[in-house]
XYZ file of N, CA and C in Angstrom:
669
model
N 129.921 79.158 138.472
C 129.113 78.320 139.347
C 127.638 78.336 138.960
N 127.130 79.531 138.601
C 125.718 79.595 138.219
C 125.430 78.754 136.989
N 126.383 78.668 136.079
C 126.170 77.845 134.886
C 126.065 76.374 135.259
N 126.833 75.942 136.259
C 126.754 74.554 136.721
C 125.395 74.289 137.341
N 124.914 75.228 138.165
C 123.605 75.081 138.801
C 122.506 74.972 137.756
N 122.517 75.889 136.783
C 121.486 75.892 135.749
C 121.540 74.632 134.898
N 122.741 74.140 134.607
C 122.877 72.914 133.824
C 122.289 71.724 134.564
N 122.580 71.627 135.874
C 122.050 70.521 136.671
C 120.530 70.574 136.743
N 119.979 71.773 136.962
C 118.527 71.910 137.014
C 117.885 71.559 135.678
N 118.482 72.026 134.584
C 117.933 71.755 133.255
C 117.951 70.265 132.942
N 119.016 69.568 133.344
C 119.128 68.137 133.082
C 118.036 67.364 133.804
N 117.828 67.668 135.075
C 116.822 66.949 135.845
C 115.419 67.251 135.334
N 115.158 68.505 134.964
C 113.846 68.862 134.429
C 113.591 68.203 133.084
N 114.639 68.068 132.261
C 114.479 67.416 130.965
C 114.103 65.949 131.141
N 114.733 65.294 132.125
C 114.408 63.895 132.403
C 112.960 63.772 132.860
N 112.502 64.744 133.679
C 111.142 64.664 134.219
C 110.075 64.825 133.150
N 110.399 65.439 132.043
C 109.404 65.716 131.006
C 108.823 64.446 130.404
N 109.556 63.340 130.482
C 109.073 62.090 129.902
C 108.621 61.107 130.975
N 108.408 61.598 132.209
C 108.062 60.725 133.319
C 106.604 60.892 133.706
N 106.070 59.895 134.388
C 104.683 59.942 134.838
C 104.578 60.644 136.188
N 103.365 61.150 136.494
C 103.139 61.849 137.745
C 103.252 60.880 138.918
N 103.954 61.307 140.001
C 104.092 60.488 141.201
C 104.291 61.418 142.386
N 103.253 61.592 143.218
C 103.324 62.540 144.322
C 103.257 61.864 145.683
N 103.348 60.529 145.762
C 103.281 59.839 147.032
C 104.543 60.098 147.851
N 104.371 60.123 149.199
C 105.499 60.389 150.089
C 106.492 59.237 150.055
N 107.787 59.580 150.039
C 108.860 58.597 150.165
C 109.747 59.027 151.320
N 110.468 58.072 151.916
C 111.344 58.383 153.041
C 112.266 59.546 152.709
N 112.364 60.498 153.617
C 113.200 61.703 153.506
C 112.657 62.742 152.539
N 111.411 62.605 152.090
C 110.822 63.647 151.250
C 110.698 64.976 151.993
N 110.851 64.953 153.326
C 110.743 66.179 154.111
C 112.024 67.009 154.118
N 113.068 66.536 153.427
C 114.316 67.297 153.385
C 115.071 67.008 152.099
N 115.927 67.951 151.697
C 116.804 67.741 150.551
C 118.218 67.584 151.110
N 119.130 68.496 150.822
C 120.441 68.470 151.471
C 120.342 69.194 152.819
N 120.289 70.529 152.787
C 120.088 71.281 154.024
C 118.699 71.915 154.066
N 118.006 71.929 152.945
C 116.692 72.573 152.854
C 115.579 71.660 153.347
N 114.810 72.081 154.378
C 113.587 71.350 154.697
C 112.556 71.641 153.613
N 112.000 70.619 153.011
C 111.052 70.811 151.913
C 109.678 71.192 152.461
N 108.697 71.292 151.573
C 107.345 71.611 152.002
C 106.615 70.445 152.638
N 107.187 69.244 152.598
C 106.536 68.049 153.127
C 106.933 67.781 154.575
N 106.120 66.998 155.270
C 106.414 66.538 156.623
C 106.284 65.021 156.654
N 106.888 64.387 157.666
C 106.741 62.937 157.788
C 105.286 62.629 158.154
N 104.720 61.534 157.649
C 103.312 61.209 157.908
C 103.038 60.934 159.385
N 101.773 61.022 159.754
C 101.347 60.784 161.129
C 101.790 59.402 161.609
N 102.362 59.368 162.820
C 102.783 58.112 163.423
C 104.106 57.575 162.935
N 104.811 58.307 162.073
C 106.081 57.845 161.518
C 107.257 58.369 162.334
N 108.156 57.457 162.716
C 109.414 57.823 163.363
C 110.497 57.879 162.288
N 111.320 58.907 162.327
C 112.400 59.053 161.352
C 113.723 59.271 162.088
N 114.673 58.373 161.880
C 116.018 58.496 162.438
C 116.996 58.729 161.301
N 117.912 59.693 161.473
C 118.903 59.925 160.431
C 120.245 60.307 161.028
N 121.290 60.040 160.272
C 122.654 60.386 160.660
C 123.294 61.140 159.514
N 123.699 62.389 159.773
C 124.277 63.267 158.766
C 125.778 63.378 158.991
N 126.568 63.077 157.953
C 128.030 63.089 158.038
C 128.533 62.202 159.178
N 127.763 61.209 159.547
C 128.080 60.189 160.546
C 128.050 60.711 161.978
N 128.369 61.995 162.208
C 128.502 62.512 163.567
C 127.280 63.281 164.061
N 126.364 63.627 163.166
C 125.162 64.352 163.562
C 123.967 63.400 163.500
N 123.201 63.358 164.575
C 122.080 62.425 164.669
C 120.783 63.208 164.836
N 119.763 62.842 164.060
C 118.484 63.534 164.130
C 117.319 62.577 164.282
N 116.225 63.098 164.820
C 115.003 62.313 164.993
C 113.801 63.209 164.697
N 112.853 62.692 163.925
C 111.599 63.394 163.653
C 110.429 62.443 163.877
N 109.302 63.008 164.270
C 108.099 62.201 164.480
C 106.884 62.962 163.957
N 106.017 62.249 163.236
C 104.808 62.860 162.708
C 103.681 62.829 163.725
N 103.443 63.962 164.392
C 102.330 64.037 165.340
C 100.995 63.973 164.615
N 100.963 64.506 163.406
C 99.785 64.426 162.546
C 100.288 64.476 161.111
N 99.385 64.450 160.162
C 99.805 64.560 158.765
C 100.176 65.988 158.380
N 100.083 66.901 159.355
C 100.463 68.297 159.128
C 101.652 68.736 159.984
N 101.887 68.060 161.093
C 102.874 68.536 162.070
C 103.899 67.462 162.404
N 105.183 67.819 162.266
C 106.256 66.942 162.720
C 107.086 67.688 163.760
N 107.595 66.942 164.732
C 108.496 67.499 165.738
C 109.787 66.697 165.692
N 110.879 67.307 166.151
C 112.144 66.599 166.051
C 113.206 67.124 166.993
N 114.344 66.444 166.989
C 115.511 66.831 167.780
C 116.755 66.468 166.986
N 117.847 67.184 167.261
C 119.074 67.026 166.480
C 120.260 67.370 167.368
N 121.368 66.625 167.229
C 122.553 66.912 168.038
C 123.795 66.304 167.409
N 124.948 66.875 167.753
C 126.231 66.293 167.399
C 126.448 65.080 168.279
N 127.027 64.016 167.713
C 127.255 62.788 168.471
C 127.987 63.119 169.772
N 127.435 62.727 170.922
C 127.940 63.203 172.220
C 129.279 62.599 172.649
N 130.372 63.156 172.091
C 131.685 62.752 172.581
C 131.861 63.192 174.037
N 131.264 64.315 174.398
C 131.241 64.750 175.790
C 129.970 65.553 176.022
N 129.658 65.787 177.287
C 128.383 66.406 177.640
C 128.254 67.827 177.109
N 129.341 68.603 177.139
C 129.255 70.000 176.713
C 128.982 70.117 175.217
N 129.617 69.261 174.407
C 129.377 69.279 172.963
C 127.930 68.918 172.667
N 127.429 67.896 173.340
C 126.038 67.495 173.135
C 125.084 68.620 173.525
N 125.340 69.241 174.670
C 124.457 70.297 175.167
C 124.426 71.495 174.219
N 125.584 71.920 173.715
C 125.648 73.087 172.845
C 125.027 72.825 171.468
N 125.106 71.586 170.994
C 124.608 71.281 169.643
C 123.159 70.806 169.632
N 122.618 70.463 170.786
C 121.263 69.904 170.841
C 120.227 70.954 170.442
N 119.292 70.551 169.596
C 118.212 71.447 169.178
C 116.903 70.677 169.097
N 115.805 71.399 169.213
C 114.472 70.831 169.028
C 113.780 71.629 167.924
N 112.861 70.979 167.224
C 112.233 71.637 166.079
C 110.769 71.244 165.956
N 110.035 72.078 165.241
C 108.650 71.789 164.874
C 108.429 72.315 163.463
N 107.757 71.529 162.652
C 107.494 71.905 161.263
C 106.018 71.671 160.974
N 105.358 72.706 160.461
C 103.918 72.617 160.206
C 103.627 72.839 158.727
N 102.908 71.893 158.144
C 102.481 71.984 156.751
C 101.117 72.673 156.715
N 101.097 73.948 156.315
C 99.865 74.726 156.391
C 99.077 74.774 155.088
N 99.640 74.250 153.998
C 98.905 74.222 152.732
C 99.379 73.035 151.911
N 98.410 72.291 151.357
C 98.792 71.104 150.583
C 97.751 70.804 149.520
N 98.221 70.587 148.291
C 97.399 70.062 147.205
C 98.156 68.870 146.622
N 97.655 68.301 145.530
C 98.352 67.179 144.907
C 99.746 67.572 144.428
N 99.941 68.837 144.090
C 101.218 69.274 143.534
C 102.013 70.199 144.452
N 101.334 71.039 145.222
C 102.011 72.077 146.000
C 101.903 71.819 147.493
N 103.026 72.002 148.203
C 103.054 71.834 149.649
C 103.879 72.960 150.261
N 103.304 73.661 151.256
C 103.966 74.795 151.899
C 104.068 74.551 153.398
N 105.235 74.860 153.983
C 105.459 74.601 155.402
C 106.275 75.712 156.046
N 106.135 75.802 157.359
C 106.976 76.678 158.164
C 107.648 75.853 159.241
N 108.899 76.168 159.565
C 109.660 75.374 160.521
C 110.425 76.278 161.476
N 110.431 75.905 162.752
C 111.212 76.612 163.754
C 112.154 75.657 164.457
N 113.379 76.106 164.708
C 114.391 75.304 165.395
C 114.987 76.151 166.508
N 115.130 75.586 167.701
C 115.727 76.326 168.804
C 116.819 75.493 169.465
N 117.929 76.166 169.783
C 119.036 75.564 170.524
C 118.919 76.051 171.968
N 118.396 75.238 172.892
C 118.121 75.705 174.256
C 119.345 76.221 174.995
N 120.522 75.675 174.732
C 121.711 76.048 175.496
C 122.117 77.494 175.283
N 121.910 78.023 174.081
C 122.346 79.391 173.803
C 121.227 80.302 173.302
N 120.013 79.781 173.211
C 118.886 80.616 172.825
C 118.819 80.973 171.359
N 119.636 80.338 170.526
C 119.603 80.602 169.093
C 118.366 79.946 168.484
N 117.663 80.690 167.665
C 116.453 80.193 167.009
C 116.570 80.368 165.502
N 116.165 79.348 164.756
C 116.133 79.406 163.299
C 114.685 79.337 162.835
N 114.361 80.105 161.810
C 113.018 80.087 161.229
C 113.138 79.900 159.725
N 112.383 78.938 159.183
C 112.468 78.606 157.761
C 111.062 78.477 157.186
N 110.837 79.080 156.031
C 109.610 78.885 155.258
C 109.990 78.198 153.955
N 109.297 77.124 153.601
C 109.683 76.356 152.414
C 108.461 75.868 151.661
N 108.659 75.620 150.372
C 107.597 75.111 149.529
C 108.126 74.115 148.521
N 107.289 73.157 148.133
C 107.661 72.137 147.152
C 106.540 71.996 146.132
N 106.914 71.898 144.864
C 105.946 71.763 143.776
C 106.311 70.548 142.935
N 105.372 69.623 142.758
C 105.615 68.376 142.035
C 105.240 68.507 140.570
N 106.163 68.110 139.708
C 105.935 68.089 138.261
C 106.376 66.719 137.768
N 105.408 65.860 137.416
C 105.731 64.479 137.051
C 106.496 63.824 138.196
N 107.664 63.263 137.960
C 108.441 62.633 139.024
C 109.470 63.582 139.632
N 109.334 64.854 139.337
C 110.277 65.860 139.822
C 109.597 66.778 140.828
N 110.346 67.166 141.862
C 109.866 68.161 142.812
C 110.802 69.364 142.791
N 110.217 70.551 142.713
C 110.961 71.803 142.774
C 110.770 72.404 144.160
N 111.853 72.907 144.754
C 111.806 73.396 146.126
C 112.373 74.805 146.224
N 111.823 75.586 147.141
C 112.345 76.919 147.435
C 112.119 77.207 148.909
N 113.060 77.921 149.515
C 112.916 78.248 150.924
C 113.687 79.495 151.307
N 113.262 80.101 152.415
C 113.954 81.247 152.996
C 114.125 80.979 154.484
N 115.277 81.340 155.021
C 115.515 81.113 156.430
C 116.365 82.197 157.052
N 116.226 82.359 158.363
C 117.048 83.306 159.107
C 117.215 82.783 160.520
N 118.084 83.417 161.286
C 118.323 83.021 162.659
C 118.454 84.239 163.548
N 118.147 84.056 164.833
C 118.291 85.154 165.791
C 118.413 84.560 167.192
N 118.856 85.387 168.123
C 118.954 84.998 169.523
C 117.690 85.463 170.231
N 117.083 84.576 171.001
C 115.804 84.873 171.637
C 115.871 86.147 172.468
N 116.990 86.373 173.173
C 117.116 87.551 174.028
C 117.247 88.840 173.231
N 117.611 88.745 171.940
C 117.784 89.937 171.113
C 117.275 89.655 169.701
N 115.957 89.468 169.538
C 115.407 89.088 168.228
C 115.623 90.130 167.143
N 115.884 91.389 167.524
C 116.103 92.428 166.518
C 117.425 92.229 165.782
N 118.360 91.525 166.417
C 119.673 91.289 165.804
C 119.638 89.979 165.023
N 118.892 89.957 163.936
C 118.702 88.730 163.158
C 119.839 88.526 162.171
N 120.088 87.262 161.842
C 121.096 86.925 160.839
C 120.564 87.273 159.454
N 121.454 87.417 158.457
C 121.000 87.704 157.090
C 120.068 86.604 156.576
N 119.137 86.983 155.730
C 118.186 86.043 155.147
C 118.891 85.132 154.144
N 118.649 83.829 154.274
C 119.217 82.832 153.370
C 118.137 82.368 152.393
N 118.469 82.296 151.120
C 117.553 81.779 150.098
C 118.097 80.458 149.563
N 117.210 79.497 149.347
C 117.623 78.165 148.891
C 116.693 77.700 147.777
N 117.276 77.175 146.705
C 116.527 76.540 145.628
C 117.009 75.106 145.478
N 116.092 74.186 145.171
C 116.490 72.799 145.009
C 115.556 72.040 144.090
N 116.002 70.864 143.671
C 115.202 70.001 142.811
C 115.606 68.557 143.070
N 114.637 67.646 143.039
C 114.957 66.217 143.055
C 114.061 65.500 142.058
N 114.577 64.413 141.497
C 113.855 63.670 140.466
C 114.012 62.179 140.701
N 112.897 61.448 140.670
C 112.907 60.001 140.839
C 113.249 59.322 139.518
N 114.474 58.817 139.415
C 114.852 58.056 138.231
C 114.135 56.718 138.190
N 113.947 56.129 139.388
C 113.291 54.827 139.502
C 112.765 54.702 140.921
N 112.240 53.531 141.266
C 111.785 53.301 142.626
C 112.946 53.295 143.610
N 114.161 53.135 143.127
C 115.326 52.992 143.996
C 116.276 54.179 143.995
N 116.231 55.011 142.972
C 117.242 56.066 142.826
C 116.598 57.410 142.497
N 117.044 58.451 143.201
C 116.639 59.827 142.917
C 117.881 60.694 142.754
N 117.804 61.681 141.873
C 118.850 62.688 141.735
C 118.440 63.929 142.514
N 119.439 64.645 143.092
C 119.140 65.839 143.873
C 120.143 66.937 143.551
N 119.673 68.181 143.613
C 120.553 69.333 143.455
C 119.992 70.484 144.278
N 120.896 71.295 144.841
C 120.464 72.381 145.718
C 121.472 73.519 145.666
N 120.975 74.744 145.754
C 121.855 75.912 145.813
C 121.330 76.871 146.865
N 122.191 77.262 147.802
C 121.810 78.200 148.854
C 122.769 79.372 148.869
N 122.255 80.542 149.260
C 123.075 81.749 149.283
C 122.385 82.806 150.124
N 123.154 83.812 150.551
C 122.535 84.978 151.163
C 121.561 85.582 150.161
N 120.350 85.881 150.602
C 119.346 86.420 149.686
C 119.817 87.711 149.031
N 120.604 88.512 149.758
C 121.064 89.794 149.229
C 122.056 89.642 148.090
N 122.704 88.473 147.989
C 123.701 88.267 146.932
C 123.394 87.036 146.100
N 122.111 86.595 146.095
C 121.744 85.366 145.391
C 121.990 85.488 143.889
N 121.698 86.649 143.326
C 121.823 86.823 141.881
C 123.283 86.819 141.443
N 124.157 87.511 142.207
C 125.558 87.566 141.783
C 126.378 86.392 142.300
N 125.722 85.468 143.063
C 126.375 84.208 143.430
C 127.665 84.451 144.212
N 127.640 85.374 145.185
C 128.866 85.730 145.892
C 129.131 84.862 147.117
N 128.120 84.208 147.638
C 128.311 83.499 148.905
C 127.484 82.225 148.947
N 127.487 81.469 147.875
C 126.598 80.327 147.774
C 127.239 78.995 148.110
N 126.383 77.986 148.250
C 126.807 76.605 148.446
C 126.008 75.746 147.478
N 126.695 75.067 146.583
C 126.059 74.220 145.574
C 126.236 72.761 145.961
N 125.145 71.998 145.925
C 125.169 70.584 146.291
C 124.515 69.759 145.193
N 125.083 68.600 144.916
C 124.511 67.686 143.937
C 124.775 66.262 144.408
N 123.816 65.358 144.164
C 124.013 63.996 144.616
C 122.868 63.086 144.231
N 122.817 61.933 144.892
C 121.803 60.922 144.602
C 121.283 60.336 145.902
N 120.020 59.949 145.877
C 119.374 59.308 147.028
C 118.990 57.893 146.622
N 119.488 56.918 147.383
C 119.229 55.507 147.104
C 118.214 54.981 148.119
N 117.054 54.588 147.625
C 115.949 54.175 148.477
C 115.980 52.669 148.737
N 115.605 52.298 149.950
C 115.319 50.897 150.259
C 113.989 50.851 150.990
N 113.584 49.699 151.488
C 112.206 49.519 151.935
C 111.775 50.522 152.997
N 112.604 50.771 154.000
C 112.203 51.638 155.103
C 113.130 52.833 155.298
N 113.767 53.282 154.235
C 114.669 54.414 154.385
C 115.463 54.685 153.131
N 116.600 55.348 153.304
C 117.433 55.699 152.159
C 118.827 56.111 152.618
N 119.751 56.174 151.658
C 121.099 56.695 151.876
C 121.366 57.756 150.819
N 121.848 58.921 151.258
C 122.176 60.018 150.349
C 123.690 60.140 150.208
N 124.149 60.268 148.976
C 125.556 60.556 148.695
C 125.613 61.794 147.811
N 126.550 62.686 148.097
C 126.654 63.877 147.274
C 127.942 64.628 147.500
N 128.023 65.794 146.884
C 129.177 66.677 147.020
C 128.664 68.096 147.199
N 129.357 68.871 148.046
C 128.962 70.243 148.336
C 130.164 71.151 148.088
N 129.944 72.218 147.320
C 131.041 73.119 146.967
C 130.637 74.581 147.195
N 131.373 75.305 148.032
C 131.129 76.744 148.185
C 131.459 77.469 146.889
N 130.661 78.468 146.533
C 130.878 79.170 145.269
C 132.181 79.953 145.265
N 132.691 80.308 146.447
C 133.930 81.063 146.505
C 135.175 80.202 146.550
N 135.013 78.878 146.508
C 136.176 77.989 146.579
C 137.037 78.143 145.335
N 138.326 78.091 145.536
C 139.230 78.230 144.398
C 140.376 77.245 144.489
N 141.376 77.447 143.672
C 142.528 76.565 143.688
C 142.173 75.165 143.249
N 142.743 74.184 143.935
C 142.526 72.787 143.583
C 141.339 72.170 144.313
N 140.653 72.958 145.145
C 139.532 72.410 145.905
C 138.359 72.100 144.978
N 137.831 70.888 145.062
C 136.682 70.490 144.253
C 135.387 70.573 145.054
N 135.269 69.755 146.097
C 134.060 69.726 146.909
C 134.322 68.863 148.134
N 133.463 69.004 149.138
C 133.560 68.087 150.266
C 132.372 67.138 150.223
N 132.558 65.907 150.704
C 131.526 64.878 150.547
C 130.330 65.096 151.467
N 129.206 64.550 151.033
C 127.972 64.589 151.814
C 127.439 63.169 151.911
N 127.092 62.741 153.122
C 126.495 61.419 153.297
C 125.474 61.487 154.429
N 124.319 60.865 154.198
C 123.287 60.812 155.233
C 122.496 59.525 155.069
N 122.246 58.863 156.170
C 121.415 57.669 156.173
C 120.141 57.916 156.966
N 119.020 57.385 156.489
C 117.723 57.611 157.133
C 116.944 56.306 157.220
N 116.317 56.091 158.371
C 115.419 54.955 158.573
C 114.086 55.496 159.080
N 112.980 55.005 158.526
C 111.648 55.393 158.973
C 110.846 54.153 159.357
N 110.058 54.281 160.426
C 109.223 53.160 160.869
C 108.033 53.711 161.645
N 106.987 52.872 161.771
C 105.782 53.269 162.503
C 105.763 52.635 163.886
């Protein structure tokens, strides 16, 4: 699996070597597959997205540094909606033409579960490199935190309409030996006010005839 990850990263970086610099924000630049990047949606921008068709999210740029949002499973019934509903805030605390660093918090009010993520993005020509760390805990017992998750990712703009994406996440304690990872690869198709992502996600421990499960997300942004 690690050889596949390295091959995908090397391919995208090789393509970027002959590309021109482009650091302007594009729809969904604030996220990759599951990794929130170092970017936030611009001030005054509304972002609606649907992940795997059944999960619906909303983000809004309160400023060029701060976005707030909400996320939930499509409400087939009230209890499912209540348990899956979450609110989030993401703050971009450092930004240059190439580097962007952010911190993000997510809370599920129904059960008190809180997620904390720190992420960064670095632009090289038309390619962005991403890294993040995240953990979770219950508000009533913050000492009982979940294991730290480490995530690496890359995306590259092939054109104004198409981007390639790749991401690998794993428990930080076993990131090197690749014992518990999730590898994702796909493409983002841009249109005037949004994009559609298609990809495949494969757990590193999958065996047998299993290849991957599909990934699809649609996003619309407006002011």
